Coordinates of N, CA and C in Angstrom, one line a residue:
X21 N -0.6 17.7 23.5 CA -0.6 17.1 24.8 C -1.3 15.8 24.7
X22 N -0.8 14.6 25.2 CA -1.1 13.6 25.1 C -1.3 12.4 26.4
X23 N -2.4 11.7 26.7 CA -2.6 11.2 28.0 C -2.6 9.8 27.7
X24 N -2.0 9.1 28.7 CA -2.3 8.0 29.3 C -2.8 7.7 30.5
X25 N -4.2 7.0 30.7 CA -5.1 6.3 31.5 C -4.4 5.6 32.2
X26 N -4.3 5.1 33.4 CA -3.8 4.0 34.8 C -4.7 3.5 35.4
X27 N -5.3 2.7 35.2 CA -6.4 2.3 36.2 C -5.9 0.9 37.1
X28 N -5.2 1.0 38.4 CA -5.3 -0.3 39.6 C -6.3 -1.1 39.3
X29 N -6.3 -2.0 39.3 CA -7.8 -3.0 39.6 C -7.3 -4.1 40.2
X30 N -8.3 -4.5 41.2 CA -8.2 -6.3 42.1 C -9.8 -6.1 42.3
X31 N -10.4 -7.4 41.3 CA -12.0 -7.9 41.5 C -12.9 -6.2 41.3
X32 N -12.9 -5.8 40.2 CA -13.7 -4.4 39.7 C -14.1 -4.9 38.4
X33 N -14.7 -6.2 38.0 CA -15.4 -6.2 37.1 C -16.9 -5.7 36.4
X34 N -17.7 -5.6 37.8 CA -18.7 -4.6 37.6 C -18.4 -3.3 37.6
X35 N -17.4 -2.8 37.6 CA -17.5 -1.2 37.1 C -16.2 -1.3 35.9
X36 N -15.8 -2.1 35.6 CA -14.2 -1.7 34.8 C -14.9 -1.4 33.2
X37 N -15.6 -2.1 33.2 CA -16.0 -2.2 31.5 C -16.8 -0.8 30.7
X38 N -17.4 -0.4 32.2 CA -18.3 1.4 31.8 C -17.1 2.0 32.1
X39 N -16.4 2.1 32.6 CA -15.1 2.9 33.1 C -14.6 3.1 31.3
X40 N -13.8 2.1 31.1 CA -13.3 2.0 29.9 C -13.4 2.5 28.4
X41 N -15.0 2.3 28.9 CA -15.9 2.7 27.4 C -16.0 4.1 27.3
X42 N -16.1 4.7 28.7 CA -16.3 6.2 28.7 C -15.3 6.7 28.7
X43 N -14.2 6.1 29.4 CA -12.9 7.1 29.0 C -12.6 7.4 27.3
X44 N -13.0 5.9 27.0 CA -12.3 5.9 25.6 C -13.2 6.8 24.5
X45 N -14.5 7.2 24.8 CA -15.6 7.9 24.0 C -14.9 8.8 24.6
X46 N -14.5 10.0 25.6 CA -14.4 11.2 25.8 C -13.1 11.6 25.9
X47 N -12.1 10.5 25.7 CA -10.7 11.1 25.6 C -10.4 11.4 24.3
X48 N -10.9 11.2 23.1 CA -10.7 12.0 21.8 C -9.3 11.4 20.8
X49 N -8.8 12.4 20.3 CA -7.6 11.7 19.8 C -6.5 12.2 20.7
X50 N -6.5 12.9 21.9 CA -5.6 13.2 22.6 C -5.4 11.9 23.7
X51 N -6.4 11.3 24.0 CA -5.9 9.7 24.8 C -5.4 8.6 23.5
X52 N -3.9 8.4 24.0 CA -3.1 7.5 23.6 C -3.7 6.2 24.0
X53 N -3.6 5.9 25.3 CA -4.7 4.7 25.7 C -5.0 4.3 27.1
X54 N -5.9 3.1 27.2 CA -6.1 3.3 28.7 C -5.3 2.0 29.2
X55 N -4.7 2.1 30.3 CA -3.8 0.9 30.6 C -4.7 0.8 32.1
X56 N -4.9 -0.8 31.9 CA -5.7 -1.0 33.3 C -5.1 -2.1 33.7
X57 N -3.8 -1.9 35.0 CA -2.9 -3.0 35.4 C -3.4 -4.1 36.8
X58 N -4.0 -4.7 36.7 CA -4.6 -5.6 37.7 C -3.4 -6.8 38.3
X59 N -4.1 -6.7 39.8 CA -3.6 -7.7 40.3 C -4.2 -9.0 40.3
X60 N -4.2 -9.8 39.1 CA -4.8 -10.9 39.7 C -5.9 -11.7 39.9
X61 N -6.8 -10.5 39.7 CA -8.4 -10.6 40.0 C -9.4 -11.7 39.7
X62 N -9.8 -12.4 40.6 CA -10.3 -14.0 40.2 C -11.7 -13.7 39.7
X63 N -12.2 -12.4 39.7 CA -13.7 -12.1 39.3 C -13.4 -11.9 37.5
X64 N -12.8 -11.8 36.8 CA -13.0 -11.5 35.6 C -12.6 -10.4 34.9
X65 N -11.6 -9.3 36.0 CA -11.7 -7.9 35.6 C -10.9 -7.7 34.8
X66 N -9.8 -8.4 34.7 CA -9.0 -8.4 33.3 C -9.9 -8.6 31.9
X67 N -10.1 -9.7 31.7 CA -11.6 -9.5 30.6 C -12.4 -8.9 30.2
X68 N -13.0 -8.4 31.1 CA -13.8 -7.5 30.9 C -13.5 -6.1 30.7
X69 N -12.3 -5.6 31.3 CA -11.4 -4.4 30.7 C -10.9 -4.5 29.0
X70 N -10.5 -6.2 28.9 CA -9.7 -5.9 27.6 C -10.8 -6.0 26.6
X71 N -12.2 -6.7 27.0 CA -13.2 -6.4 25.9 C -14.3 -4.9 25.8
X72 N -13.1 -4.3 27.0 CA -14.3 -2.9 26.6 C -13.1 -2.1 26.1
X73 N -11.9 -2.0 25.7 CA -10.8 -1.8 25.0 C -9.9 -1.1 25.1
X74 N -9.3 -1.5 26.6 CA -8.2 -1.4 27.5 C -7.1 -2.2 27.1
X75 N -5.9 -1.1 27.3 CA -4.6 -2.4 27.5 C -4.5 -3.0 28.6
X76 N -4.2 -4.3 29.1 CA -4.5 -5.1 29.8 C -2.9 -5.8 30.4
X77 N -2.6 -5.6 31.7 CA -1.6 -5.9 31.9 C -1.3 -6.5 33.6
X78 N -1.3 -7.6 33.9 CA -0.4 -8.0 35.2 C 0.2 -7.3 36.1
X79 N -0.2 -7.0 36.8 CA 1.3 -6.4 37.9 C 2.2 -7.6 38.0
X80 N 3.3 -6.9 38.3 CA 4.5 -8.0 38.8 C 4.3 -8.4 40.3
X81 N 3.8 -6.9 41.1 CA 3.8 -6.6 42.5 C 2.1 -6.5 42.4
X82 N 1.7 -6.9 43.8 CA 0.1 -6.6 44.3 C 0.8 -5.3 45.0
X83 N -0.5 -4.1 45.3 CA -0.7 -3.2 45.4 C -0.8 -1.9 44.7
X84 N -1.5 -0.7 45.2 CA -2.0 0.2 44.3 C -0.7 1.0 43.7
X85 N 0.3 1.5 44.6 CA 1.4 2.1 44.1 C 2.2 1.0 43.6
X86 N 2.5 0.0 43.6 CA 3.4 -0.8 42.4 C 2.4 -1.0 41.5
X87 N 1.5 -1.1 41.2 CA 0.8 -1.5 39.7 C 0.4 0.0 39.1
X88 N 0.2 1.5 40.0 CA 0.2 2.5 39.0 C 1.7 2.9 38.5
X89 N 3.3 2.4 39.4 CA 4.0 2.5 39.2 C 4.5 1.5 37.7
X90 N 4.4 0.5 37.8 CA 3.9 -0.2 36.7 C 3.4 0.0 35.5
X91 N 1.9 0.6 35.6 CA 1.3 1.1 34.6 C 2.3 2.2 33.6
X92 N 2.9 3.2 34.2 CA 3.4 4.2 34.2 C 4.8 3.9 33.4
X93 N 5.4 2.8 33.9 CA 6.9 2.1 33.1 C 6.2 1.8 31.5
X94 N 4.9 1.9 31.4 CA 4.2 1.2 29.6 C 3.7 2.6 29.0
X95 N 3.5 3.3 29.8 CA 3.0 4.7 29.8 C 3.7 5.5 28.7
X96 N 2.2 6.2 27.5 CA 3.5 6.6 26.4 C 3.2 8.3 26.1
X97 N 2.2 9.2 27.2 CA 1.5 10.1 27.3 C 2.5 11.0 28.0
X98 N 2.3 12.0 27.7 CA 2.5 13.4 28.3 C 2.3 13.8 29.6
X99 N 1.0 13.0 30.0 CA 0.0 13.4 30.9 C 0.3 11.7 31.3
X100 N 0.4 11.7 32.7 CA -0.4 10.4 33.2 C -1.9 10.7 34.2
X101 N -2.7 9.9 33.8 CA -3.7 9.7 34.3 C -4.2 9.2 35.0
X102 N -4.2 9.0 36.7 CA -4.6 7.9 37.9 C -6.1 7.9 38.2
X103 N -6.4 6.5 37.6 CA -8.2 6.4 37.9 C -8.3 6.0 39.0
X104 N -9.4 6.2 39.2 CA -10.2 3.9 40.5 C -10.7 3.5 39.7
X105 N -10.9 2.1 39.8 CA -11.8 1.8 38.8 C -13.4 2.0 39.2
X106 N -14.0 2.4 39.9 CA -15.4 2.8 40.8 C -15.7 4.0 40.4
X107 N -14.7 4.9 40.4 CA -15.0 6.3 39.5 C -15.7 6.7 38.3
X108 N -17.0 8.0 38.7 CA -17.8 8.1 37.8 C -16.7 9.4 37.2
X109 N -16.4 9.5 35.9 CA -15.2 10.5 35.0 C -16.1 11.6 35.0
X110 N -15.1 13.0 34.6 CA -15.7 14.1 34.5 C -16.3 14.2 33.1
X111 N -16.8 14.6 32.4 CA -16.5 14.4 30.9 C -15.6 15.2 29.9
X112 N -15.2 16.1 31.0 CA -14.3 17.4 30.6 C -12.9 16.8 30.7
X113 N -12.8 16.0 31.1 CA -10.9 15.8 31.5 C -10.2 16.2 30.7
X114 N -10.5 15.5 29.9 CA -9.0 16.4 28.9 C -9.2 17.8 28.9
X115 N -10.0 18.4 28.6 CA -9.7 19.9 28.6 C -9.8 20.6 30.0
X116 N -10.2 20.2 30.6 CA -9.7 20.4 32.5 C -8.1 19.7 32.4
X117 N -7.8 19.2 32.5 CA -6.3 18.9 32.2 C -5.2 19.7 31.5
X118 N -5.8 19.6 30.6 CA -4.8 20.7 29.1 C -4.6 21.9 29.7
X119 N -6.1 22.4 30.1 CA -6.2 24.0 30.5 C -5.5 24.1 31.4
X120 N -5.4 22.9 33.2 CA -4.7 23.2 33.9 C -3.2 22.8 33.5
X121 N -2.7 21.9 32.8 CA -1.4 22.0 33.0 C -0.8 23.5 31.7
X122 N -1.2 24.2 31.2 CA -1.1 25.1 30.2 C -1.0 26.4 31.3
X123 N -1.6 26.1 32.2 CA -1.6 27.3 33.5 C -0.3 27.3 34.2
X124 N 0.6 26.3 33.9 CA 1.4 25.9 35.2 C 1.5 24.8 36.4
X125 N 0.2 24.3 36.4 CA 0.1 23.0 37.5 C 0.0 21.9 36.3
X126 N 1.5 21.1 37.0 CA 2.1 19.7 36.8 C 1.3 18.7 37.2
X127 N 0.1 19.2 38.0 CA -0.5 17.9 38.7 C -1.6 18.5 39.2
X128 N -2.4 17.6 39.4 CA -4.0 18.1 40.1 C -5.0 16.9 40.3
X129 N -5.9 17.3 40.5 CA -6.8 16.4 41.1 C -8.8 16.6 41.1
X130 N -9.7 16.3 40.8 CA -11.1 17.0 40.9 C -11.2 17.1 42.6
X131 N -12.6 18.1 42.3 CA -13.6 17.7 43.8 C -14.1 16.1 43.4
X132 N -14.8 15.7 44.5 CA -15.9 14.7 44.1 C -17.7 15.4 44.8
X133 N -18.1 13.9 44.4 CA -19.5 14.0 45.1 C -19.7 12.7 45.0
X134 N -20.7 12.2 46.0 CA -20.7 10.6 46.4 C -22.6 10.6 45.2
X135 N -22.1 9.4 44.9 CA -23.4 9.1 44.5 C -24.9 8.6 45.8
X136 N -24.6 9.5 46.5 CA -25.9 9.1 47.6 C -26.1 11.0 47.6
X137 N -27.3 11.1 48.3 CA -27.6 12.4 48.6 C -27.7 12.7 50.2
X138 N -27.3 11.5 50.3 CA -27.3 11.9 52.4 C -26.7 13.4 52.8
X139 N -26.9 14.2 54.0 CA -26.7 15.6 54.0 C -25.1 15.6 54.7
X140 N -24.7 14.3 55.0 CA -23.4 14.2 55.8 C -22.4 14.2 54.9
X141 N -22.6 13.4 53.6 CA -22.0 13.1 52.5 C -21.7 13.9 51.5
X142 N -22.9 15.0 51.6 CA -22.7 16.3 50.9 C -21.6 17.6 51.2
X143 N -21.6 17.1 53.1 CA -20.6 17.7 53.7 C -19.2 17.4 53.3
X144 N -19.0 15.9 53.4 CA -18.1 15.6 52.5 C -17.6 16.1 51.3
X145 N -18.3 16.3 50.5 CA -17.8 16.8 48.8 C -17.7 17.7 48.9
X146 N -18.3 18.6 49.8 CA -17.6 20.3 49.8 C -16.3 20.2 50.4
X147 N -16.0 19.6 51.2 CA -14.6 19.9 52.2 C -13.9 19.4 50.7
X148 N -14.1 18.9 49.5 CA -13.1 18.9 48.5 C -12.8 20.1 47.9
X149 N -13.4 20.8 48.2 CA -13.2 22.2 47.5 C -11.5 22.6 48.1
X150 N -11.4 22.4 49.4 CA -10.2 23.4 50.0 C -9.1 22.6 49.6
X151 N -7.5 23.0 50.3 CA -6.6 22.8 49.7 C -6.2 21.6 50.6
X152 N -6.8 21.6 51.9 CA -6.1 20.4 52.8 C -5.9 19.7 52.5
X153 N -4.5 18.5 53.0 CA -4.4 17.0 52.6 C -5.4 16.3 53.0
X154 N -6.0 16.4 54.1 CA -7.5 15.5 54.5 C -8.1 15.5 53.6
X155 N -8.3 17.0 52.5 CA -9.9 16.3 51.6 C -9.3 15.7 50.3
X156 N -7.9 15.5 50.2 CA -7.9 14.7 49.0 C -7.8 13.2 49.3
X157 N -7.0 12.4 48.3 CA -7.3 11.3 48.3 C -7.6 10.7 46.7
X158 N -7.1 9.2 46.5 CA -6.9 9.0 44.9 C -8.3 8.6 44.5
X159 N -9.6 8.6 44.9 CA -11.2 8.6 44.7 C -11.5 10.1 43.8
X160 N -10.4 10.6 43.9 CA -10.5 12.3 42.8 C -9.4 12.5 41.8
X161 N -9.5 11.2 41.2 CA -8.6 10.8 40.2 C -7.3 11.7 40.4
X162 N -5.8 11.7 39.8 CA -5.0 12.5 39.7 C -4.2 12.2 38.5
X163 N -4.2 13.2 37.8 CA -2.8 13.6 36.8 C -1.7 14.5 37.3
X164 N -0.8 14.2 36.4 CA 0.5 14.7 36.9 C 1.5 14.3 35.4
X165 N 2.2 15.2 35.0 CA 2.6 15.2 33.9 C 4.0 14.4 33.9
X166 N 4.3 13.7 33.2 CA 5.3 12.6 33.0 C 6.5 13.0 33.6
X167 N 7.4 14.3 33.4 CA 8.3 14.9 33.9 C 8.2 14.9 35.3
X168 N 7.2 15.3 35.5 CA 7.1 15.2 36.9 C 7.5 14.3 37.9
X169 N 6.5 13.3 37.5 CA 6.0 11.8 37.8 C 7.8 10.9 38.0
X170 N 8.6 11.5 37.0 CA 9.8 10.8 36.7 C 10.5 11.6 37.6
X171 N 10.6 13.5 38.0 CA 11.2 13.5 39.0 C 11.2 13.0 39.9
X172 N 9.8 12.7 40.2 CA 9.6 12.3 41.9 C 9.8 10.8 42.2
X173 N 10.0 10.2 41.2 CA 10.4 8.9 41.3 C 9.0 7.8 41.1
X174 N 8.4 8.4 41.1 CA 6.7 7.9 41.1 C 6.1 7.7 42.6
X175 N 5.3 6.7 42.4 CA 4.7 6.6 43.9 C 5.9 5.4 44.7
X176 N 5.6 5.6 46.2 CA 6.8 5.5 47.0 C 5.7 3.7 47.2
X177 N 6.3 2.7 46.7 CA 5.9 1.3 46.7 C 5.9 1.1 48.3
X178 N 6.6 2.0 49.2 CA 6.6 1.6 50.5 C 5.1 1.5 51.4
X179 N 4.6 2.8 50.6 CA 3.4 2.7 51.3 C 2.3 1.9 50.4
X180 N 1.9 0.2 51.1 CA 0.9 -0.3 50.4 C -0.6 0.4 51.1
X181 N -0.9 1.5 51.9 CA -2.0 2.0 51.8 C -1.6 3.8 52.1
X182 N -2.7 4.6 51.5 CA -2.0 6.5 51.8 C -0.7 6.7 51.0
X183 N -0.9 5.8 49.8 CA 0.4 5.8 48.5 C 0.0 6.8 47.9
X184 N -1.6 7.5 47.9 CA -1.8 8.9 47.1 C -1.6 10.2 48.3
X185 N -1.5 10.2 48.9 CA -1.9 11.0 49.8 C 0.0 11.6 50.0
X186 N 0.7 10.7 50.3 CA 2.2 10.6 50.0 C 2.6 11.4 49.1
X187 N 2.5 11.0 47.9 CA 3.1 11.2 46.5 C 2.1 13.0 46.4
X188 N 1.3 13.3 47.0 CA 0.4 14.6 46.6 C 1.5 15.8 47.9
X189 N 1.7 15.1 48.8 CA 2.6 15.7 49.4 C 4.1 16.3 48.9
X190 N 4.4 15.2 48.2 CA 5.7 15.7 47.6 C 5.9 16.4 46.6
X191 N 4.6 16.4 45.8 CA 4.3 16.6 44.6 C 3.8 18.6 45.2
X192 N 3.9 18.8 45.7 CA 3.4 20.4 46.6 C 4.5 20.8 46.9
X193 N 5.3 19.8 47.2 CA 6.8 20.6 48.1 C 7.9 20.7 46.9
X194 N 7.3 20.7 45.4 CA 7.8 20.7 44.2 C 7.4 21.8 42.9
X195 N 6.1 21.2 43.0 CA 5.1 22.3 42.1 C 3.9 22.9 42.5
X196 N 3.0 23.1 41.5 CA 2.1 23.6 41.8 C 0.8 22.9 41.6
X197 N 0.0 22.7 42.4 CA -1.0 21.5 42.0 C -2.6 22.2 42.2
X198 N -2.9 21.6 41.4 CA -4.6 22.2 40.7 C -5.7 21.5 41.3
X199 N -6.8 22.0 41.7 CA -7.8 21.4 42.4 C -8.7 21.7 41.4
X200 N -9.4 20.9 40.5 CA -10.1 21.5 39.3 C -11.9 21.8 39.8
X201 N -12.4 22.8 39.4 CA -13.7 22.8 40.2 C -14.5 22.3 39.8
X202 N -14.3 21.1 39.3 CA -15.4 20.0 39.1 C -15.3 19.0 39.6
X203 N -16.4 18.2 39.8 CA -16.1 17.3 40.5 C -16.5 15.5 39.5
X204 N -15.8 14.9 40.3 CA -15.9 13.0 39.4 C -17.2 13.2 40.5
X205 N -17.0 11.5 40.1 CA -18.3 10.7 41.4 C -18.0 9.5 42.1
X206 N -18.1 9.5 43.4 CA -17.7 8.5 44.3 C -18.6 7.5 44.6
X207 N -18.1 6.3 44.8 CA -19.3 5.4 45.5 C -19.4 5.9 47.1
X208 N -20.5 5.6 47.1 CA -21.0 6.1 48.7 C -20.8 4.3 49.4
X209 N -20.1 3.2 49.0 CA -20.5 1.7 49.4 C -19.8 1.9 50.9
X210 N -18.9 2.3 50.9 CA -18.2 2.4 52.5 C -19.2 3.0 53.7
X211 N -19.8 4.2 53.0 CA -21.1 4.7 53.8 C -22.1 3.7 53.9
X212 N -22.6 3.3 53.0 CA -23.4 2.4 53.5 C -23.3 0.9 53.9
X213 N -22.2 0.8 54.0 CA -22.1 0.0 54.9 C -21.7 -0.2 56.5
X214 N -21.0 1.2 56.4 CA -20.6 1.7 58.0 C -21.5 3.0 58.0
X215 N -21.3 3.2 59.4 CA -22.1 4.7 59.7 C -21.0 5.8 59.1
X216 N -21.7 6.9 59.1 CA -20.7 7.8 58.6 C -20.0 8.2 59.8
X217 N -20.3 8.1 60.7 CA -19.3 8.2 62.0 C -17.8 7.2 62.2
X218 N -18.5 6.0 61.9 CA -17.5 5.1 62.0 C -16.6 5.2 60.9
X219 N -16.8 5.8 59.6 CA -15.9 5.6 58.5 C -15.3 7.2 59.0
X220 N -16.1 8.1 59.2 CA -14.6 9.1 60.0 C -13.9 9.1 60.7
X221 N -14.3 8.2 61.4 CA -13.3 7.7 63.0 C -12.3 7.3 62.4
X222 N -12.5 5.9 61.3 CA -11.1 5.3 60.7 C -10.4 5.7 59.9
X223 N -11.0 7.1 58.7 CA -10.5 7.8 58.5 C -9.1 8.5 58.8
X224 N -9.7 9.4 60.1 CA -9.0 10.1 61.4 C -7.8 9.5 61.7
X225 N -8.5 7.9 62.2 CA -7.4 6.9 63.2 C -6.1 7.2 61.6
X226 N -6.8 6.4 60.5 CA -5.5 6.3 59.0 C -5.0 7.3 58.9
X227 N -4.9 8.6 59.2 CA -4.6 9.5 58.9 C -3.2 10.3 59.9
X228 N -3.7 10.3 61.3 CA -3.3 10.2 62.7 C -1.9 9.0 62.6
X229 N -2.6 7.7 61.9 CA -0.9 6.9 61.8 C 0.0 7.3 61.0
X230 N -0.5 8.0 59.9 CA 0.0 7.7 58.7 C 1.0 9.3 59.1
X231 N 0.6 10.1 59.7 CA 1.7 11.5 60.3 C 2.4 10.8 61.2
X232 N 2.2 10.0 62.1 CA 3.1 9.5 63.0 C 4.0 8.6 62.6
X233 N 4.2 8.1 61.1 CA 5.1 7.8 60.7 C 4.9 6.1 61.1
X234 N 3.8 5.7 61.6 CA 3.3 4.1 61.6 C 3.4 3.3 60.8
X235 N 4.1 2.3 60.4 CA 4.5 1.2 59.3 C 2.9 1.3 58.7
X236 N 3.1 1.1 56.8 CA 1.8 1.0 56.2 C 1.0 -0.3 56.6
X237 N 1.7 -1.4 56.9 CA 0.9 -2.5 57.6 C 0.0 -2.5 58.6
X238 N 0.6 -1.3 59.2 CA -0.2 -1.8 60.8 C -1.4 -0.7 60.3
X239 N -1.3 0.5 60.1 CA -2.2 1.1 59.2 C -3.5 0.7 58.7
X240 N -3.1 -0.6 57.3 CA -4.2 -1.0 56.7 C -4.9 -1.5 57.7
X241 N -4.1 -2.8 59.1 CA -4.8 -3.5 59.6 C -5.6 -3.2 60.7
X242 N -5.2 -1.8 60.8 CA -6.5 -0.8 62.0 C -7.2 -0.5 61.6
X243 N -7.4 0.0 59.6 CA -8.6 1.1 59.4 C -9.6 -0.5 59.1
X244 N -8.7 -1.4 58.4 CA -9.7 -2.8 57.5 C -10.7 -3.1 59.0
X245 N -10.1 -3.1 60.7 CA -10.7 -3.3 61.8 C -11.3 -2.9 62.4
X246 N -11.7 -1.3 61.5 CA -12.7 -0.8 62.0 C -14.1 -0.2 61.5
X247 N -13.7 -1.6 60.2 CA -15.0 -1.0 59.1 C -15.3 -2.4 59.2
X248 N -16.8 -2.3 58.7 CA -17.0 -3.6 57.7 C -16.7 -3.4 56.5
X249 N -17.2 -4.3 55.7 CA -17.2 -4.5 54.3 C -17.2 -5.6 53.7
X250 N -18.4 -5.9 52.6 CA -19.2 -6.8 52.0 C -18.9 -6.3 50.3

């Protein structure tokens, strides 16, 4: 079994380069390689990806579902691999992977845990445990095995925001999908920059449009209007 790495990036130069280095130390000789397809990024992240020893590649299209869709057309793994680039890795992946797709699930995803210890935040990383669509989300990396990925057509480029949340849907009304009981690590920067009330409200609100079938535009430009961010 053989994996390929996808990492989105726009301006992730301070995390792309540990990302890189650690995939590439713990993926073994079963990671083929890591493809990290950026849009653009005026901060350096291309660079800095290809000197910590990533393949390095343009999107044609800005956004997260055309550049993992993208990534995926170079893609030469068994396994595809969907990072963030902010993501702390499990160190187990491949063998949390192997084991789960050897079970029967085509696709899956970790728990997380935020890198803060606030007690609300903690509440958070448990609700990863269950099966709901609310507690996932592409901050819990996902694989899904190439066959798969090719039935489903990949991610639906329609939605430029809730393009994981989509594709995890379809991806259930198909196979069988794995919630591995470990967990990655999240940045907590959205918390600390908003209250945790306010980032569930917009949460909620993105979530609430995104069932009602609300164009992805108007979407992005209600949750981006109800957060800060620095």
């Amino acid at each position: 079994m053989t994996f390929s790495i996808i990492i989105p990036t726009y301006n992730e130069a301070q995390a792309i380069g540990r990302l890189v280095q650690n995939l590439l130390t713990l993926g073994g000789s079963s990671l083929l390689e890591v493809l990290v397809i950026d849009a653009a990024s005026p901060d350096g992240t291309a660079e800095v990806a290809r000197q910590a020893g990533a393949v390095v590649r343009q999107s044609p299209k800005p956004g997260r579902a055309a550049q993992m869709n993208f990534g995926a057309t170079l893609a030469k793994g068994d396994v595809l691999y969907f990072v963030h680039a902010d993501v702390g890795i499990n160190p187990d992946f491949v063998a949390d992977i192997e084991q789960a797709v050897k079970a029967g699930y085509e696709a899956g995803c970790y728990r997380f845990r935020f890198n803060s210890d606030k007690i609300m935040l903690r509440f958070n990383s448990y609700g990863t445990r269950f099966p709901g669509i609310m507690s996932r989300g592409g901050d819990q990396t996902l694989f899904i095995t190439r066959a798969l990925f090719d039935r489903l057509g990949g991610f639906d480029e329609y939605y430029t925001i809730m393009e994981d949340f989509d594709i995890i849907i379809r991806i259930r009304k198909v196979a069988r999908f794995c919630i591995i009981p470990k967990d990655v690590l999240v940045s907590a920067r959205k918390y600390d920059t908003n209250s945790w009330f306010r980032v569930q409200i917009a949460n909620l609100t993105a979530f609430s449009l995104f069932f009602m079938n609300v164009s992805p535009g108007r979407i992005a430009r209600t949750y981006k209007a109800m957060l800060n961010y620095r």
